[in-house]
């Protein structure tokens, strides 16, 4: 158990629908990251939050949105789903401080949420 | 932006063989990390490298931070079936982190 909790583990839905993926970071971690991993692909960075505020944005579609709540859990909302959105969605957390401290900003990943769009 | 090139894309080896994979970048990173993803799971950190030239081991795994700070290598010695998975490199500079596309390792008993 990495300490990062993602729910649901599996989700099957239809095109055009909307889903919400939830992530609870590891205790003490202030940063949350969302990644998308399509079949046999690498990790595509979507978005990062630090202590409730958006810190960095990657290749996140306009149909997708995220937020981090005061208790530091985060939600990734995926709307108007398309077949190509089927993927594993990973949440990761870290202690990254602002401004950054020296040394590695180690990400701890959750087990992922597998989304299947039919 | 900074891109990471990870190779090889996949490897099929016999149990007991040694494995080498690497990551190169067009830009400098301050830190290199290596993660392993088991099937159906999230990536797990294997090794973190903090200084150029650093060589670090974790059991049968050895990783090096390239002297130019633009590359890193991971070696696995005497592979076993549970080494199967996808290995990702990650390069970090302040506020920026990039992952390689991964090396998919298959180990035949």
mmCIF file of C-alpha atoms in Angstrom:
data_model
loop_
_atom_site.group_PDB
_atom_site.id
_atom_site.type_symbol
_atom_site.label_atom_id
_atom_site.label_comp_id
_atom_site.label_asym_id
_atom_site.label_seq_id
_atom_site.Cartn_x
_atom_site.Cartn_y
_atom_site.Cartn_z
ATOM 1 C CA UNK A 1 0.000 0.000 0.000
ATOM 2 C CA UNK A 2 1.609 3.247 -1.214
ATOM 3 C CA UNK A 3 -0.547 5.465 0.988
ATOM 4 C CA UNK A 4 -2.168 7.119 -2.039
ATOM 5 C CA UNK A 5 -5.779 5.988 -2.358
ATOM 6 C CA UNK A 6 -7.686 6.119 -5.613
ATOM 7 C CA UNK A 7 -11.346 5.320 -6.174
ATOM 8 C CA UNK A 8 -12.966 3.740 -8.022
ATOM 9 C CA UNK A 9 -10.503 1.067 -9.108
ATOM 10 C CA UNK A 10 -12.549 0.205 -12.175
ATOM 11 C CA UNK A 11 -15.217 2.181 -13.990
ATOM 12 C CA UNK A 12 -17.190 1.340 -17.110
ATOM 13 C CA UNK A 13 -19.342 3.974 -18.724
ATOM 14 C CA UNK A 14 -20.758 5.074 -22.060
ATOM 15 C CA UNK A 15 -19.687 7.764 -24.485
ATOM 16 C CA UNK A 16 -21.009 11.198 -23.640
ATOM 17 C CA UNK A 17 -21.136 10.499 -19.928
ATOM 18 C CA UNK A 18 -19.295 12.225 -17.099
ATOM 19 C CA UNK A 19 -17.245 10.575 -14.359
ATOM 20 C CA UNK A 20 -15.332 11.700 -11.296
ATOM 21 C CA UNK A 21 -12.157 10.027 -10.101
ATOM 22 C CA UNK A 22 -11.048 10.591 -6.545
ATOM 23 C CA UNK A 23 -7.625 10.632 -4.943
ATOM 24 C CA UNK A 24 -6.487 10.878 -1.329
ATOM 25 C CA UNK A 25 -2.798 11.762 -1.097
ATOM 26 C CA UNK A 26 -0.283 10.224 1.256
ATOM 27 C CA UNK A 27 -0.393 11.722 4.734
ATOM 28 C CA UNK A 28 1.725 14.879 4.833
ATOM 29 C CA UNK A 29 1.909 15.316 1.059
ATOM 30 C CA UNK A 30 0.636 18.652 -0.215
ATOM 31 C CA UNK A 31 0.996 18.117 -3.966
ATOM 32 C CA UNK A 32 -1.268 15.968 -6.095
ATOM 33 C CA UNK A 33 -0.588 15.013 -9.699
ATOM 34 C CA UNK A 34 -2.840 13.353 -12.251
ATOM 35 C CA UNK A 35 -1.500 11.181 -15.075
ATOM 36 C CA UNK A 36 -3.187 9.337 -17.915
ATOM 37 C CA UNK A 37 -1.825 6.048 -19.235
ATOM 38 C CA UNK A 38 -3.462 4.693 -22.369
ATOM 39 C CA UNK A 39 -2.956 1.081 -23.434
ATOM 40 C CA UNK A 40 0.762 0.314 -23.848
ATOM 41 C CA UNK A 41 1.615 3.992 -23.543
ATOM 42 C CA UNK A 42 3.689 6.031 -21.158
ATOM 43 C CA UNK A 43 2.518 8.390 -18.459
ATOM 44 C CA UNK A 44 0.954 11.565 -19.793
ATOM 45 C CA UNK A 45 0.968 14.373 -17.262
ATOM 46 C CA UNK A 46 -2.414 16.073 -16.918
ATOM 47 C CA UNK A 47 -2.307 18.504 -14.008
ATOM 48 C CA UNK A 48 -0.735 19.249 -10.631
ATOM 49 C CA UNK A 49 -2.158 20.892 -7.513
ATOM 50 C CA UNK A 50 -0.270 22.155 -4.496
ATOM 51 C CA UNK A 51 -2.151 22.862 -1.291
ATOM 52 C CA UNK A 52 -5.380 23.550 -3.138
ATOM 53 C CA UNK A 53 -3.995 25.621 -5.987
ATOM 54 C CA UNK A 54 -3.221 24.623 -9.543
ATOM 55 C CA UNK A 55 0.571 24.542 -10.044
ATOM 56 C CA UNK A 56 1.179 23.041 -13.458
ATOM 57 C CA UNK A 57 -0.854 21.948 -16.425
ATOM 58 C CA UNK A 58 0.056 19.332 -18.985
ATOM 59 C CA UNK A 59 -1.860 17.859 -21.897
ATOM 60 C CA UNK A 60 -5.231 18.044 -20.220
ATOM 61 C CA UNK A 61 -8.267 18.294 -22.473
ATOM 62 C CA UNK A 62 -10.821 21.046 -21.954
ATOM 63 C CA UNK A 63 -13.396 18.338 -21.246
ATOM 64 C CA UNK A 64 -11.334 17.383 -18.198
ATOM 65 C CA UNK A 65 -11.062 19.373 -15.006
ATOM 66 C CA UNK A 66 -9.653 18.822 -11.564
ATOM 67 C CA UNK A 67 -9.534 20.381 -8.147
ATOM 68 C CA UNK A 68 -7.883 19.879 -4.792
ATOM 69 C CA UNK A 69 -9.984 20.383 -1.706
ATOM 70 C CA UNK A 70 -9.021 21.876 1.700
ATOM 71 C CA UNK A 71 -8.509 18.383 3.115
ATOM 72 C CA UNK A 72 -6.028 17.864 0.207
ATOM 73 C CA UNK A 73 -7.954 15.149 -1.563
ATOM 74 C CA UNK A 74 -8.363 15.712 -5.277
ATOM 75 C CA UNK A 75 -10.936 14.906 -7.901
ATOM 76 C CA UNK A 76 -10.508 14.559 -11.651
ATOM 77 C CA UNK A 77 -13.679 15.183 -13.623
ATOM 78 C CA UNK A 78 -13.944 13.750 -17.119
ATOM 79 C CA UNK A 79 -16.949 14.857 -19.188
ATOM 80 C CA UNK A 80 -18.396 14.187 -22.651
ATOM 81 C CA UNK A 81 -16.441 10.976 -22.613
ATOM 82 C CA UNK A 82 -15.109 9.516 -25.837
ATOM 83 C CA UNK A 83 -13.845 6.030 -26.633
ATOM 84 C CA UNK A 84 -10.292 7.365 -26.659
ATOM 85 C CA UNK A 85 -10.573 8.415 -23.034
ATOM 86 C CA UNK A 86 -10.394 4.772 -21.994
ATOM 87 C CA UNK A 87 -7.201 4.544 -19.968
ATOM 88 C CA UNK A 88 -5.631 4.117 -16.576
ATOM 89 C CA UNK A 89 -5.699 7.326 -14.593
ATOM 90 C CA UNK A 90 -3.067 7.640 -11.896
ATOM 91 C CA UNK A 91 -2.886 10.026 -9.035
ATOM 92 C CA UNK A 92 0.445 10.690 -7.361
ATOM 93 C CA UNK A 93 1.366 12.810 -4.372
ATOM 94 C CA UNK A 94 4.530 14.434 -3.105
ATOM 95 C CA UNK A 95 5.755 16.806 -0.444
ATOM 96 C CA UNK A 96 6.850 19.372 -3.008
ATOM 97 C CA UNK A 97 7.259 22.698 -1.327
ATOM 98 C CA UNK A 98 6.931 26.165 -2.862
ATOM 99 C CA UNK A 99 9.530 27.513 -3.433
ATOM 100 C CA UNK A 100 11.131 24.154 -4.236
ATOM 101 C CA UNK A 101 13.679 22.593 -1.931
ATOM 102 C CA UNK A 102 16.764 20.845 -3.188
ATOM 103 C CA UNK A 103 16.754 17.110 -3.656
ATOM 104 C CA UNK A 104 14.307 14.891 -5.419
ATOM 105 C CA UNK A 105 10.595 15.588 -5.476
ATOM 106 C CA UNK A 106 9.622 11.948 -5.200
ATOM 107 C CA UNK A 107 6.162 11.067 -6.455
ATOM 108 C CA UNK A 108 4.228 8.267 -4.781
ATOM 109 C CA UNK A 109 1.612 6.768 -7.072
ATOM 110 C CA UNK A 110 -1.759 5.258 -6.316
ATOM 111 C CA UNK A 111 -2.902 1.994 -7.870
ATOM 112 C CA UNK A 112 -4.882 3.812 -10.544
ATOM 113 C CA UNK A 113 -8.456 3.992 -11.777
ATOM 114 C CA UNK A 114 -9.156 2.017 -14.928
ATOM 115 C CA UNK A 115 -11.756 3.790 -17.061
ATOM 116 C CA UNK A 116 -13.460 1.963 -19.906
ATOM 117 C CA UNK A 117 -15.685 3.973 -22.217
ATOM 118 C CA UNK A 118 -18.019 1.885 -24.379
ATOM 119 C CA UNK B 1 10.034 21.510 -23.866
ATOM 120 C CA UNK B 2 12.386 18.949 -22.380
ATOM 121 C CA UNK B 3 11.870 15.472 -23.860
ATOM 122 C CA UNK B 4 13.106 12.166 -22.523
ATOM 123 C CA UNK B 5 14.080 9.377 -24.865
ATOM 124 C CA UNK B 6 13.962 6.009 -23.175
ATOM 125 C CA UNK B 7 15.297 2.875 -24.824
ATOM 126 C CA UNK B 8 14.802 0.155 -25.584
ATOM 127 C CA UNK B 9 11.025 0.274 -25.887
ATOM 128 C CA UNK B 10 10.745 -3.405 -24.968
ATOM 129 C CA UNK B 11 12.986 -6.304 -24.062
ATOM 130 C CA UNK B 12 12.459 -10.047 -24.062
ATOM 131 C CA UNK B 13 15.121 -11.837 -22.052
ATOM 132 C CA UNK B 14 15.837 -15.191 -20.468
ATOM 133 C CA UNK B 15 15.812 -15.552 -16.710
ATOM 134 C CA UNK B 16 19.298 -14.986 -15.356
ATOM 135 C CA UNK B 17 20.345 -12.499 -18.022
ATOM 136 C CA UNK B 18 21.436 -8.948 -17.283
ATOM 137 C CA UNK B 19 19.388 -6.000 -18.548
ATOM 138 C CA UNK B 20 20.392 -2.467 -19.477
ATOM 139 C CA UNK B 21 18.147 0.451 -20.326
ATOM 140 C CA UNK B 22 18.762 4.157 -20.599
ATOM 141 C CA UNK B 23 17.214 7.563 -20.816
ATOM 142 C CA UNK B 24 18.554 10.597 -22.617
ATOM 143 C CA UNK B 25 17.447 14.188 -22.667
ATOM 144 C CA UNK B 26 18.110 17.244 -24.767
ATOM 145 C CA UNK B 27 18.307 19.292 -21.572
ATOM 146 C CA UNK B 28 19.882 19.061 -18.157
ATOM 147 C CA UNK B 29 18.106 17.611 -15.151
ATOM 148 C CA UNK B 30 19.010 17.991 -11.474
ATOM 149 C CA UNK B 31 17.633 14.609 -10.444
ATOM 150 C CA UNK B 32 16.972 11.297 -12.147
ATOM 151 C CA UNK B 33 14.480 8.759 -10.860
ATOM 152 C CA UNK B 34 13.691 5.215 -11.942
ATOM 153 C CA UNK B 35 10.241 3.698 -11.358
ATOM 154 C CA UNK B 36 8.847 0.230 -11.983
ATOM 155 C CA UNK B 37 5.218 -0.475 -12.829
ATOM 156 C CA UNK B 38 3.939 -3.980 -12.194
ATOM 157 C CA UNK B 39 0.986 -5.082 -14.343
ATOM 158 C CA UNK B 40 -2.218 -3.448 -13.108
ATOM 159 C CA UNK B 41 -0.434 -1.336 -10.498
ATOM 160 C CA UNK B 42 0.947 2.170 -10.159
ATOM 161 C CA UNK B 43 4.647 2.959 -10.639
ATOM 162 C CA UNK B 44 6.880 2.438 -7.625
ATOM 163 C CA UNK B 45 10.147 4.260 -7.053
ATOM 164 C CA UNK B 46 13.244 2.065 -7.421
ATOM 165 C CA UNK B 47 16.182 4.446 -7.303
ATOM 166 C CA UNK B 48 16.725 8.201 -6.990
ATOM 167 C CA UNK B 49 19.925 9.874 -8.224
ATOM 168 C CA UNK B 50 20.882 13.356 -7.036
ATOM 169 C CA UNK B 51 24.356 14.144 -8.391
ATOM 170 C CA UNK B 52 26.037 13.916 -11.770
ATOM 171 C CA UNK B 53 28.204 10.810 -11.935
ATOM 172 C CA UNK B 54 26.428 9.183 -9.000
ATOM 173 C CA UNK B 55 26.164 5.395 -9.100
ATOM 174 C CA UNK B 56 23.551 3.875 -6.807
ATOM 175 C CA UNK B 57 22.516 0.277 -6.196
ATOM 176 C CA UNK B 58 19.353 -1.265 -4.818
ATOM 177 C CA UNK B 59 19.815 -5.015 -4.656
ATOM 178 C CA UNK B 60 20.257 -6.312 -8.192
ATOM 179 C CA UNK B 61 19.511 -2.868 -9.609
ATOM 180 C CA UNK B 62 22.183 -0.294 -10.359
ATOM 181 C CA UNK B 63 21.521 3.152 -11.765
ATOM 182 C CA UNK B 64 23.820 5.961 -12.804
ATOM 183 C CA UNK B 65 23.334 9.696 -13.203
ATOM 184 C CA UNK B 66 25.203 10.635 -16.378
ATOM 185 C CA UNK B 67 28.098 13.014 -16.052
ATOM 186 C CA UNK B 68 26.546 15.435 -18.561
ATOM 187 C CA UNK B 69 23.311 15.438 -16.478
ATOM 188 C CA UNK B 70 21.434 14.650 -19.676
ATOM 189 C CA UNK B 71 21.201 10.900 -19.274
ATOM 190 C CA UNK B 72 20.762 8.020 -16.884
ATOM 191 C CA UNK B 73 21.159 4.259 -17.021
ATOM 192 C CA UNK B 74 19.520 1.379 -15.190
ATOM 193 C CA UNK B 75 20.987 -2.092 -15.058
ATOM 194 C CA UNK B 76 19.345 -5.207 -13.657
ATOM 195 C CA UNK B 77 21.587 -8.155 -12.988
ATOM 196 C CA UNK B 78 20.570 -11.824 -12.975
ATOM 197 C CA UNK B 79 16.948 -11.150 -13.931
ATOM 198 C CA UNK B 80 14.132 -13.144 -12.358
ATOM 199 C CA UNK B 81 10.496 -13.552 -13.451
ATOM 200 C CA UNK B 82 9.216 -10.919 -10.994
ATOM 201 C CA UNK B 83 11.325 -8.291 -12.788
ATOM 202 C CA UNK B 84 8.581 -8.258 -15.425
ATOM 203 C CA UNK B 85 6.956 -4.861 -15.802
ATOM 204 C CA UNK B 86 7.441 -1.418 -17.263
ATOM 205 C CA UNK B 87 10.414 0.638 -16.156
ATOM 206 C CA UNK B 88 10.125 4.408 -16.347
ATOM 207 C CA UNK B 89 12.847 6.986 -16.042
ATOM 208 C CA UNK B 90 12.005 10.465 -14.828
ATOM 209 C CA UNK B 91 14.072 13.612 -14.976
ATOM 210 C CA UNK B 92 13.513 16.523 -12.623
ATOM 211 C CA UNK B 93 14.543 20.118 -12.541
ATOM 212 C CA UNK B 94 12.976 22.786 -10.365
ATOM 213 C CA UNK B 95 9.205 22.572 -10.762
ATOM 214 C CA UNK B 96 9.491 20.357 -13.841
ATOM 215 C CA UNK B 97 9.321 16.595 -14.065
ATOM 216 C CA UNK B 98 9.279 14.454 -17.212
ATOM 217 C CA UNK B 99 8.775 10.721 -17.653
ATOM 218 C CA UNK B 100 10.221 8.531 -20.356
ATOM 219 C CA UNK B 101 7.862 6.380 -22.423
ATOM 220 C CA UNK B 102 8.925 3.265 -20.519
ATOM 221 C CA UNK B 103 10.786 0.034 -21.208
ATOM 222 C CA UNK B 104 8.570 -3.051 -21.133
ATOM 223 C CA UNK B 105 10.526 -5.999 -19.771
ATOM 224 C CA UNK B 106 9.492 -9.619 -20.309
ATOM 225 C CA UNK B 107 11.467 -12.365 -18.578
ATOM 226 C CA UNK B 108 11.129 -15.920 -19.815
ATOM 227 C CA UNK B 109 11.682 -18.610 -17.163
#
